[in-house]
CSV table of C-alpha atoms in Angstrom, one decimal:
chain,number,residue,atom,x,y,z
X,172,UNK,CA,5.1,10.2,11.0
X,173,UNK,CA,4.7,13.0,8.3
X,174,UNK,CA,3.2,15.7,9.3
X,175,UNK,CA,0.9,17.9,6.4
X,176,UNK,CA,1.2,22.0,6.8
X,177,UNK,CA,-0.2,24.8,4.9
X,178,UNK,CA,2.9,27.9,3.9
X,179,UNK,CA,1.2,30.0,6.4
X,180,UNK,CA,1.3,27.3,8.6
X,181,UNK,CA,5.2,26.9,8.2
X,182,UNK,CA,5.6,30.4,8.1
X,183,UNK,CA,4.1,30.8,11.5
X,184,UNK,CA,5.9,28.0,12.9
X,185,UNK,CA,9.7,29.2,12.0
X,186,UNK,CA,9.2,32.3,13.5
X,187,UNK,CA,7.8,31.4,16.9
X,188,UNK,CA,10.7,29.6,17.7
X,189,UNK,CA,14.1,28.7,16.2
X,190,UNK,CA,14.4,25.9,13.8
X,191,UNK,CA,16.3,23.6,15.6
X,192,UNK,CA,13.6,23.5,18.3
X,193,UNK,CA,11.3,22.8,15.1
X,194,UNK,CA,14.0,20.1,13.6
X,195,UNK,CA,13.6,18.2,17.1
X,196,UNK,CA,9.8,18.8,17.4
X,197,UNK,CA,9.3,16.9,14.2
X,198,UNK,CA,12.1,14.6,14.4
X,199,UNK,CA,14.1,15.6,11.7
X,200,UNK,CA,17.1,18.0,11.0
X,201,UNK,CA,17.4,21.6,11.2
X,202,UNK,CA,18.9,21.3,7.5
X,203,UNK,CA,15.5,20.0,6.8
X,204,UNK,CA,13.2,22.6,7.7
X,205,UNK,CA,15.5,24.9,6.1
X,206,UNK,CA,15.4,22.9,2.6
X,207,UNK,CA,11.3,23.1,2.8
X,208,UNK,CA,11.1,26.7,3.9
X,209,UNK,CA,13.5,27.3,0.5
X,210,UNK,CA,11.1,24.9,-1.6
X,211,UNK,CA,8.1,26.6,-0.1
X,212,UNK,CA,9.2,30.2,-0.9
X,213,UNK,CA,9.1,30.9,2.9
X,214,UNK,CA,11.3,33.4,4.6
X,215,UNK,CA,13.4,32.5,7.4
X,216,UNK,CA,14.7,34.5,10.4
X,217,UNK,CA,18.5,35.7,9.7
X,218,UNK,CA,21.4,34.4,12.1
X,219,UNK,CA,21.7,36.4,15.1
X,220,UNK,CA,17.9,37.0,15.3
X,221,UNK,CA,16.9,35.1,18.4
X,222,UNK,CA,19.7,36.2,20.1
X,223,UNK,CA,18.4,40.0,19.7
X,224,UNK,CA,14.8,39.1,20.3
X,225,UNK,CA,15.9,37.5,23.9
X,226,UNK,CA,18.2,40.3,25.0
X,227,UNK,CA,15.0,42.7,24.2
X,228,UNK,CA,16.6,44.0,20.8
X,229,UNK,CA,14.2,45.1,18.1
X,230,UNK,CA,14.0,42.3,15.1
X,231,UNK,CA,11.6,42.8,12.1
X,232,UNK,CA,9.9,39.9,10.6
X,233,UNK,CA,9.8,39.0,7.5
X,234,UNK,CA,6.1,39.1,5.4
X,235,UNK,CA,5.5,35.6,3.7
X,236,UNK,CA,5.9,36.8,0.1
X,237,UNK,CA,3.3,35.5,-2.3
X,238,UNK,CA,3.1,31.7,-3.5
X,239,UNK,CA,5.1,31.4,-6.8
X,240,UNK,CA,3.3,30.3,-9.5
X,241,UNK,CA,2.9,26.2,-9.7
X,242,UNK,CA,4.2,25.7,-6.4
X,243,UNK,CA,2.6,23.7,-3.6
X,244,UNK,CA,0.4,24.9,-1.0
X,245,UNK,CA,1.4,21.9,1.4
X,246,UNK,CA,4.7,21.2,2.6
X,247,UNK,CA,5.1,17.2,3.7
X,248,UNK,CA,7.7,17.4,6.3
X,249,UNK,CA,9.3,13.8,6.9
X,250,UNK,CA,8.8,12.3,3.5
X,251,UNK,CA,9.0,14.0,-0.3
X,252,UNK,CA,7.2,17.0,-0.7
X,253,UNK,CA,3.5,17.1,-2.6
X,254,UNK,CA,1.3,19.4,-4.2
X,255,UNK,CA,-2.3,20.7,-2.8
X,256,UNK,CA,-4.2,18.4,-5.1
X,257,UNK,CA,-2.2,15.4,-3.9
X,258,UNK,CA,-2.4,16.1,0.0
X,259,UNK,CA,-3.4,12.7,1.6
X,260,UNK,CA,-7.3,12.2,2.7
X,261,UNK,CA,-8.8,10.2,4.9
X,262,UNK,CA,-12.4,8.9,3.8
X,263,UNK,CA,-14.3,10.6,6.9
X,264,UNK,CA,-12.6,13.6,6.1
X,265,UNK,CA,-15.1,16.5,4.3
X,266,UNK,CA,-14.1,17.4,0.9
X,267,UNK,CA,-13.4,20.7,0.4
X,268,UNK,CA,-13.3,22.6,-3.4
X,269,UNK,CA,-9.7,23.8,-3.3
X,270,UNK,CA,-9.1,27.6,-3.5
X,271,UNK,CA,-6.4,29.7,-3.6
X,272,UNK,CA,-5.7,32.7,-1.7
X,273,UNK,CA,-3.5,34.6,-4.4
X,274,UNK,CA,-4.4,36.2,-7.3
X,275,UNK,CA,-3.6,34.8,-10.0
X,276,UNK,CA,-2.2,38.0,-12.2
X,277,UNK,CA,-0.9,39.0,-8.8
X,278,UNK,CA,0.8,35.9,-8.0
X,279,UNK,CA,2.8,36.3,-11.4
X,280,UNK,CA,3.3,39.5,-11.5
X,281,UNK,CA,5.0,39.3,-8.2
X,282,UNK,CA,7.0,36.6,-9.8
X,283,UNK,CA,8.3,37.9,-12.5
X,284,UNK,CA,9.2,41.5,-11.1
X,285,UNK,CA,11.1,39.1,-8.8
X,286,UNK,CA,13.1,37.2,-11.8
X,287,UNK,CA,13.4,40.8,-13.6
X,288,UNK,CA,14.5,40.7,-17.3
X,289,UNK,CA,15.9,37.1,-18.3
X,290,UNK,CA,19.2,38.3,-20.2
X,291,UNK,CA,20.1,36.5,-23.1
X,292,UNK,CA,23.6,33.6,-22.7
X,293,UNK,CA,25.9,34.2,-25.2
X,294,UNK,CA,28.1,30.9,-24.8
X,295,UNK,CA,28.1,28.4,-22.5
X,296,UNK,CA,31.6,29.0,-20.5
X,297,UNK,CA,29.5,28.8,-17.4
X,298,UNK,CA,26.6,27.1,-17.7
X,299,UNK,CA,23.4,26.4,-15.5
X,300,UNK,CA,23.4,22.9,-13.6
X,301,UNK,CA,20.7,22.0,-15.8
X,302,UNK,CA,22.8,21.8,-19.0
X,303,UNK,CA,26.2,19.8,-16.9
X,304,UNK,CA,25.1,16.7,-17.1
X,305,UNK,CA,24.4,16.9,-21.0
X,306,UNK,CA,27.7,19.2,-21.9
X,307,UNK,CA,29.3,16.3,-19.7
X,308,UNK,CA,28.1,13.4,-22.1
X,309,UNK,CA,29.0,15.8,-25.1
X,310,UNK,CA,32.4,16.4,-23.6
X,311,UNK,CA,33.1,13.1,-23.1
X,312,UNK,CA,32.2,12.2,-26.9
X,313,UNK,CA,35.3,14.7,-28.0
X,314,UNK,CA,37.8,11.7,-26.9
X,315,UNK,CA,40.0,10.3,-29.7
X,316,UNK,CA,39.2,7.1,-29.6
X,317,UNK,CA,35.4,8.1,-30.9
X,318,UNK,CA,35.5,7.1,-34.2
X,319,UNK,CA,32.2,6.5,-35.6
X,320,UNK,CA,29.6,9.1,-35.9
X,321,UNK,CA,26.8,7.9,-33.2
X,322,UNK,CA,30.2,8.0,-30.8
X,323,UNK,CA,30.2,11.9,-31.3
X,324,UNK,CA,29.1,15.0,-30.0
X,325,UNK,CA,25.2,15.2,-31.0
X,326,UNK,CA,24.6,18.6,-30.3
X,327,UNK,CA,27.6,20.6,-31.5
X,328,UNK,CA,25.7,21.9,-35.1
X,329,UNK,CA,25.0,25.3,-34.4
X,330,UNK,CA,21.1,25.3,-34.5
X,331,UNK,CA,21.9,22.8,-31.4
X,332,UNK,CA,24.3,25.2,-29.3
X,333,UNK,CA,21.9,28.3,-30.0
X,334,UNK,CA,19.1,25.9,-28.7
X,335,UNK,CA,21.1,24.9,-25.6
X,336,UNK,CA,21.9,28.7,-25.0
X,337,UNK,CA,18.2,29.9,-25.1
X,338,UNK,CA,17.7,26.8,-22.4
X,339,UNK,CA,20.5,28.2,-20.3
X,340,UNK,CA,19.0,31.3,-20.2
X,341,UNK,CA,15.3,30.3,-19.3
X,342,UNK,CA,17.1,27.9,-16.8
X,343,UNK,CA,19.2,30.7,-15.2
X,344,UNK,CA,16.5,32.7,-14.9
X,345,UNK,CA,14.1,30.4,-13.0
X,346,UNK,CA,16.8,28.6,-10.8
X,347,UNK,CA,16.7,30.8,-7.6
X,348,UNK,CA,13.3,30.7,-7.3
X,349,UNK,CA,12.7,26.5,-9.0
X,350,UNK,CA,15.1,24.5,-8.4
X,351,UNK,CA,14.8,21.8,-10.3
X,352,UNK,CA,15.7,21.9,-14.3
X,353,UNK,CA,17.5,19.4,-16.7
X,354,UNK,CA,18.4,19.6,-20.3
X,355,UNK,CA,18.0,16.5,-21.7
X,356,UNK,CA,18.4,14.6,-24.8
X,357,UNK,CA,15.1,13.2,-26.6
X,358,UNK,CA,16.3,10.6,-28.5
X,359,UNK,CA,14.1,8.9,-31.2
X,360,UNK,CA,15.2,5.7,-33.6
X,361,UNK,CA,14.2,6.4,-37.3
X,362,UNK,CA,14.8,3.1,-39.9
X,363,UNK,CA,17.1,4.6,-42.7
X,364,UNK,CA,18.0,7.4,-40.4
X,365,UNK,CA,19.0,6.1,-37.5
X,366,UNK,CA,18.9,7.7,-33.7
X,367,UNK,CA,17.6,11.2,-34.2
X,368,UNK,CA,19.0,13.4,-31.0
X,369,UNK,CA,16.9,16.7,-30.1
X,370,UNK,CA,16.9,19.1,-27.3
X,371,UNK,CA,14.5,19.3,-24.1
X,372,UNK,CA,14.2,21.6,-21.3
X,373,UNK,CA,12.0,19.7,-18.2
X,374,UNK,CA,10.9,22.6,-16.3
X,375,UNK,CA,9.9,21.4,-11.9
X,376,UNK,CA,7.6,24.4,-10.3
X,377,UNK,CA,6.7,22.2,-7.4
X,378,UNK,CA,3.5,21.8,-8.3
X,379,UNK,CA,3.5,21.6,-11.6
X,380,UNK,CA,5.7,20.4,-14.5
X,381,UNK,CA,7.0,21.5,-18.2
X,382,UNK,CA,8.8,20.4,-21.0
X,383,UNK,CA,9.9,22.9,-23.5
X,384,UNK,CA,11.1,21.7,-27.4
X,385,UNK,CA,12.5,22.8,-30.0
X,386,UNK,CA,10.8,22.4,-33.9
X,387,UNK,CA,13.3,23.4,-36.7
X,388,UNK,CA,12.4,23.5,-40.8
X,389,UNK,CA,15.1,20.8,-40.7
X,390,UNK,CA,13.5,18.4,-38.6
X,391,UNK,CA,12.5,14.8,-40.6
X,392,UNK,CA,8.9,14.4,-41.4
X,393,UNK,CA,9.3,11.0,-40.1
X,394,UNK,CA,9.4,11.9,-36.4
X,395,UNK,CA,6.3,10.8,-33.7
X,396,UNK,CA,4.9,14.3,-33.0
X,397,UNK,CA,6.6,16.2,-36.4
X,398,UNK,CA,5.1,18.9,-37.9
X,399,UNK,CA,5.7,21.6,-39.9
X,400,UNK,CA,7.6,25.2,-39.0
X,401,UNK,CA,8.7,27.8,-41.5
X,402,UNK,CA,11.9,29.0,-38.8
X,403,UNK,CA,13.5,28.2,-35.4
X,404,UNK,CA,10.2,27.4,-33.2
X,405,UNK,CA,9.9,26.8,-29.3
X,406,UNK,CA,7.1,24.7,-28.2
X,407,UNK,CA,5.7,23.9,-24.7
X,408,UNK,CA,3.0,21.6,-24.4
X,409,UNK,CA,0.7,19.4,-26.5
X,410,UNK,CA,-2.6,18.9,-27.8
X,411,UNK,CA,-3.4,17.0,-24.4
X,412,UNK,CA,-2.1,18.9,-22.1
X,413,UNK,CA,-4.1,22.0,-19.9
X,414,UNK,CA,-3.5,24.8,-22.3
X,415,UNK,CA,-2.5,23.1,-25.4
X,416,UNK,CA,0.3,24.2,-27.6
X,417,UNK,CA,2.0,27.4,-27.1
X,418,UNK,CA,4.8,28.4,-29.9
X,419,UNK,CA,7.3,31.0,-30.2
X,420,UNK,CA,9.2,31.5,-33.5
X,421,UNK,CA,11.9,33.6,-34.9
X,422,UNK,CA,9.5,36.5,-36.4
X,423,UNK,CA,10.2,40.7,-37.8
X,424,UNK,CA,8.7,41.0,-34.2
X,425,UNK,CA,11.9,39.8,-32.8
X,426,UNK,CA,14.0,36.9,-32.4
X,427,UNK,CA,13.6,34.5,-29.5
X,428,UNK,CA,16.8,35.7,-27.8
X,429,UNK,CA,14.5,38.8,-27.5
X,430,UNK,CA,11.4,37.2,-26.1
X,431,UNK,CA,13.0,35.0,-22.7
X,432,UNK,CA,11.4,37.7,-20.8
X,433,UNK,CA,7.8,37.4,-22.3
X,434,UNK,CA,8.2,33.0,-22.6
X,435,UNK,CA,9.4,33.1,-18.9
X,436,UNK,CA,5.8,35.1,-17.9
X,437,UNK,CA,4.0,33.1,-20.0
X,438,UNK,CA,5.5,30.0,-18.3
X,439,UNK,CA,4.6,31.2,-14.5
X,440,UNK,CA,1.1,31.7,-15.2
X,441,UNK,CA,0.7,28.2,-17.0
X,442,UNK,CA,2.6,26.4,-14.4
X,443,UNK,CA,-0.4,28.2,-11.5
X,444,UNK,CA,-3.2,27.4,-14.2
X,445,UNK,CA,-2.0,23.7,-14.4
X,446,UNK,CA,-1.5,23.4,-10.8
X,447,UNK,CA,-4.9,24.8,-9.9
X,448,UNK,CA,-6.4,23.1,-13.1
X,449,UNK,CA,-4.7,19.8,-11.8
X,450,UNK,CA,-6.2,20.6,-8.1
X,451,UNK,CA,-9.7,21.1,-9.4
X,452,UNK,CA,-9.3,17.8,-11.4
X,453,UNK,CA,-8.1,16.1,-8.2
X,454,UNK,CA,-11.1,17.0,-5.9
X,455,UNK,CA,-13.9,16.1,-8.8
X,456,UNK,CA,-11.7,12.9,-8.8
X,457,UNK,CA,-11.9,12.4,-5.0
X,458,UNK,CA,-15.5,12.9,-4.9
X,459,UNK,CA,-15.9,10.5,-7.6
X,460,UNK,CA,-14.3,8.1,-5.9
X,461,UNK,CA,-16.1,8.6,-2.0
X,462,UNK,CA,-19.3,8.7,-4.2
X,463,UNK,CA,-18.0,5.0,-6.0
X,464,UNK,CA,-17.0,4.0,-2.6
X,465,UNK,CA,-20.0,5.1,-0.7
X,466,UNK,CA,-22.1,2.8,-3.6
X,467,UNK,CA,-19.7,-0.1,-3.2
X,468,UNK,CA,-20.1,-0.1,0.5
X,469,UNK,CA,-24.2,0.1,0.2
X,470,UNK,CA,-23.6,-2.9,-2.8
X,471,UNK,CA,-21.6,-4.9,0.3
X,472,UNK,CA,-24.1,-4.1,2.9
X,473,UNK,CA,-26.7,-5.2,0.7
X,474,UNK,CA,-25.0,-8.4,0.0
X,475,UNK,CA,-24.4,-9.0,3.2
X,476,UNK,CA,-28.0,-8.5,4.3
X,477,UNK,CA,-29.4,-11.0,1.3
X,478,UNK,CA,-26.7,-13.3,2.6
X,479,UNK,CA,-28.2,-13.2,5.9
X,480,UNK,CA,-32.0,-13.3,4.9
X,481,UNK,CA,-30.9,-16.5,2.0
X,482,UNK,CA,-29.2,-17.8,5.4
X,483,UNK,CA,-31.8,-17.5,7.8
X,484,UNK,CA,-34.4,-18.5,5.6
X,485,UNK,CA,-32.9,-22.0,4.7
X,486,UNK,CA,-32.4,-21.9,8.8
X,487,UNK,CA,-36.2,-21.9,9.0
X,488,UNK,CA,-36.8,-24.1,6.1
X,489,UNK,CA,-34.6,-27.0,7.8
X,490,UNK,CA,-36.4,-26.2,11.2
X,491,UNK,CA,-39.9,-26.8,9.2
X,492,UNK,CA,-38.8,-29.9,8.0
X,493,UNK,CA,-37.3,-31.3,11.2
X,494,UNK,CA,-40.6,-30.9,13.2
X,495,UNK,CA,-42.7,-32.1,9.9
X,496,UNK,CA,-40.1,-34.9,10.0
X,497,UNK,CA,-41.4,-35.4,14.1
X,498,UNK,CA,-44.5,-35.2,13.1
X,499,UNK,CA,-44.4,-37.6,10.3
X,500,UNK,CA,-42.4,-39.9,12.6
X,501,UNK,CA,-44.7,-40.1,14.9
X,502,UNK,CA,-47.8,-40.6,12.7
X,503,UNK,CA,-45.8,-43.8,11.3
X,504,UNK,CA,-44.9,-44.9,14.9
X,505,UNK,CA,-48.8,-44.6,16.2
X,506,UNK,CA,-50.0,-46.6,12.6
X,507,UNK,CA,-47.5,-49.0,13.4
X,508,UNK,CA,-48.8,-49.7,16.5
X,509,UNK,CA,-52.7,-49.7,15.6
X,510,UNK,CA,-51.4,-52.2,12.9
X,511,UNK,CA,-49.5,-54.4,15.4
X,512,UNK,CA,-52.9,-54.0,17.3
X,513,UNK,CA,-55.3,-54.9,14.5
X,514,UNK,CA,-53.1,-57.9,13.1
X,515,UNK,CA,-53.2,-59.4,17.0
X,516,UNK,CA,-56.9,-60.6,15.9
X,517,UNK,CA,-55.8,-62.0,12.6
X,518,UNK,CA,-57.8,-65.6,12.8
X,519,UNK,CA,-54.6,-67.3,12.2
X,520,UNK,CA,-52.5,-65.6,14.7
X,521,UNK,CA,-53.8,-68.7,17.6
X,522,UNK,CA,-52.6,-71.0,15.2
X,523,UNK,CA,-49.1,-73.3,14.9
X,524,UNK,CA,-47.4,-69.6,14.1
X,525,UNK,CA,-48.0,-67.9,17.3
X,526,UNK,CA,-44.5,-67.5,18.6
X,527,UNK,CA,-43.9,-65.8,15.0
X,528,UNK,CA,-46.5,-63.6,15.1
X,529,UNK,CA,-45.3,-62.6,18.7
X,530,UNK,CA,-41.9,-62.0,17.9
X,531,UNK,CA,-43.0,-60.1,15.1
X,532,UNK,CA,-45.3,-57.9,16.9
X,533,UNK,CA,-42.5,-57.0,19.5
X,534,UNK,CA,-40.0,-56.0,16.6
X,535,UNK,CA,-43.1,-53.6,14.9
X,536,UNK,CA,-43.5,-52.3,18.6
X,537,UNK,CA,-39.4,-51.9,18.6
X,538,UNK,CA,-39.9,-50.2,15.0
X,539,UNK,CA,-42.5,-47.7,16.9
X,540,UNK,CA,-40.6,-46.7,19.1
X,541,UNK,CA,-37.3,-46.2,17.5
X,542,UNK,CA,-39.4,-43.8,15.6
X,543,UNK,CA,-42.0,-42.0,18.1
X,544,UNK,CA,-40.1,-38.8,19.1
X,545,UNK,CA,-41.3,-39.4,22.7
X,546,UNK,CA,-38.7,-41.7,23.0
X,547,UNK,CA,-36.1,-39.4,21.6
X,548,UNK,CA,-34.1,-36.6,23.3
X,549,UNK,CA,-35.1,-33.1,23.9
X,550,UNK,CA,-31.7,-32.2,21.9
X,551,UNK,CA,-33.0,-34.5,19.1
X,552,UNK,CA,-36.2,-32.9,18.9
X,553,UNK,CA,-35.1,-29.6,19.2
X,554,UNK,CA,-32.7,-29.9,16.3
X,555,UNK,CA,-31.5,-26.8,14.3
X,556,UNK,CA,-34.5,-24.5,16.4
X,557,UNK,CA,-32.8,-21.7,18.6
X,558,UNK,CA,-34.9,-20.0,20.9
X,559,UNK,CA,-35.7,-15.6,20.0
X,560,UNK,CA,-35.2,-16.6,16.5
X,561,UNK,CA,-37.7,-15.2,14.1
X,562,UNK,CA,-39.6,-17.2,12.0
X,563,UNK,CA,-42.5,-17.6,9.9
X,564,UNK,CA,-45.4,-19.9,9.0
X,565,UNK,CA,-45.0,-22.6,6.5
């Protein structure tokens, strides 16, 4: 079963004992708990260091460094990792505002002192993992046998290599600390144009996510989110997204070879301000929905209770009429009889139709009886009533 821990919690954890004896504890590999303790930005204890701590040796412990900026507070361990705002819930289970204990201009600070000055790539002879799968499909493209234009290279212009080297760099810089990153091509369909190819970098701080584009004076008019840009312009976001649109643009300020340091800063604290914006959102979400759920269980019980009050009053109403029906039955059966009774003295009753009139008085007597509930069973005239049910008068 997964089991949900804070970073401190982690932290605390790995160095109390070694991982393996964690690995086994939580049923998974020591590999494991090394790959989360990477992901979550948590230091480990170096090889050799239990050894020294049982033989008495000093060791030195590591401080847990401060969150980076968009990653999660929770580590899953058993299943794929998630962010604070998605942690699972139960429904009994108080909901707490989320809060954070770094600062935020501390938290990326520390962050980007760590990364340091993101240096310019001048070519791509060794480029990040994040480009190989793309430089793979242009590579492959080159072949002779590629003939027509859509078979060729898309991005080989050079507006598209000096975009892929400015992803390379960002992408270089933020790999040791994020590990996930991919170059990828945005493809769009344009009728008289055909498939129009353009660059994106998809940027994975753990908690939050990023895609970064590129907006050139050449770009057609005629493309889904186009708009207009005087020089070389890198966007991040949308109109949509927490923080909008931020652009940087080739300007007498500098190019934006020399502004990878101040895009990567910028980039840390968006990615903690849409993970705590996102974690904010989540828990006004969550009390919506207990709040909806709460109501919908009230709606049920409410239901339920008319249900049982419609229920138990048609119970009573069908009691009412059984014993009015008894009663009824009986008033017919004692009038049938006073009828038998007063018919006996009917002057013709001694005449040449006697033996009628007899046989016809037993059958009203037979009539009488079938219907006088004295003659019925205590079952029959107790009928639908069951005894310490509540009722009410007619």
């Amino acid at each position: 079963m997964p089991v949900t821990l804070s970073r401190h919690a982690l932290y605390d954890l790995v160095w109390s004992e070694p991982r393996t004896e964690l690995a086994k504890a939580f049923g998974v590999s020591n590999v494991a708990i090394n790959k989360h303790c990477l992901r979550a930005n948590i230091p480990a204890p170096p090889p050799g260091y239990w050894a020294k701590r049982q033989v008495g040796r000093k060791v030195q412990q590591v401080p847990l460094p401060l969150r980076l900026p968009g990653q999660n507070c929770w580590v899953v361990i058993g299943q794929e990792n998630i962010s604070h705002w998605r942690r699972p819930t139960q429904s009994d289970e108080p909901l707490v505002p989320p809060t954070f204990l770094e600062d935020l201009d501390a938290q990326v600070a520390a962050a980007a002192a760590r990364i340091g000055k993101v240096v310019r790539t001048r070519d791509l002879e060794a480029p990040d993992p994040a480009l190989s799968k793309l430089l793979a499909a242009e590579e492959k493209r080159r072949g002779p046998d590629r003939v027509w234009s859509y078979e060729k290279p898309h991005f080989d212009e050079p507006v598209f290599q000096r975009q892929l080297r400015l992803f390379n760099s960002l992408a270089r810089a933020l790999r040791p600390f994020y590990g996930v990153q991919a170059v990828v091509s945005e493809d769009e369909w344009i009728r008289g144009l055909g498939t129009v190819h353009r660059l994106a970098l998809c940027l994975n701080f753990g908690g939050a996510g990023m895609r970064l584009m590129f907006r050139e004076p050449t770009d057609s008019k005629r493309l889904r989110d186009w708009s207009a840009v005087k020089t070389t312009t890198l966007e991040v976001g949308h109109k949509g997204s927490h923080g909008g649109t931020m652009q940087w643009t080739d300007s007498d300020a500098g190019k934006l070879e020399d502004k990878l340091t101040e895009i990567t800063q910028y980039l840390l604290r968006r990615a903690e301000e849409s993970f705590r914006a996102a974690a904010y959102a989540r828990h006004e979400l969550l009390v919506q929905q207990r709040e909806a759920d709460r109501l919908a269980e009230l709606a049920r019980l409410r239901a339920e209770e008319e249900q049982r009050q419609a229920a138990a009053a048609m119970k009573l109403a069908r009691i009412r009429d059984e014993i009015v029906g008894l009663a009824k039955r009986q008033t017919q059966a004692n009038e049938i009889r006073a009828m038998a009774t007063a018919l006996s003295r009917h002057p013709e009753v001694a005449g040449p139709r006697a033996e009628d009139f007899r046989q016809w008085a037993d059958r009203a007597m037979q009539v009488a009886d079938s219907l006088d509930p004295l003659n019925a069973s205590l079952s029959e005239i107790l009928g639908s009533f069951e005894p310490g049910v509540p009722g009410r008068g007619a």
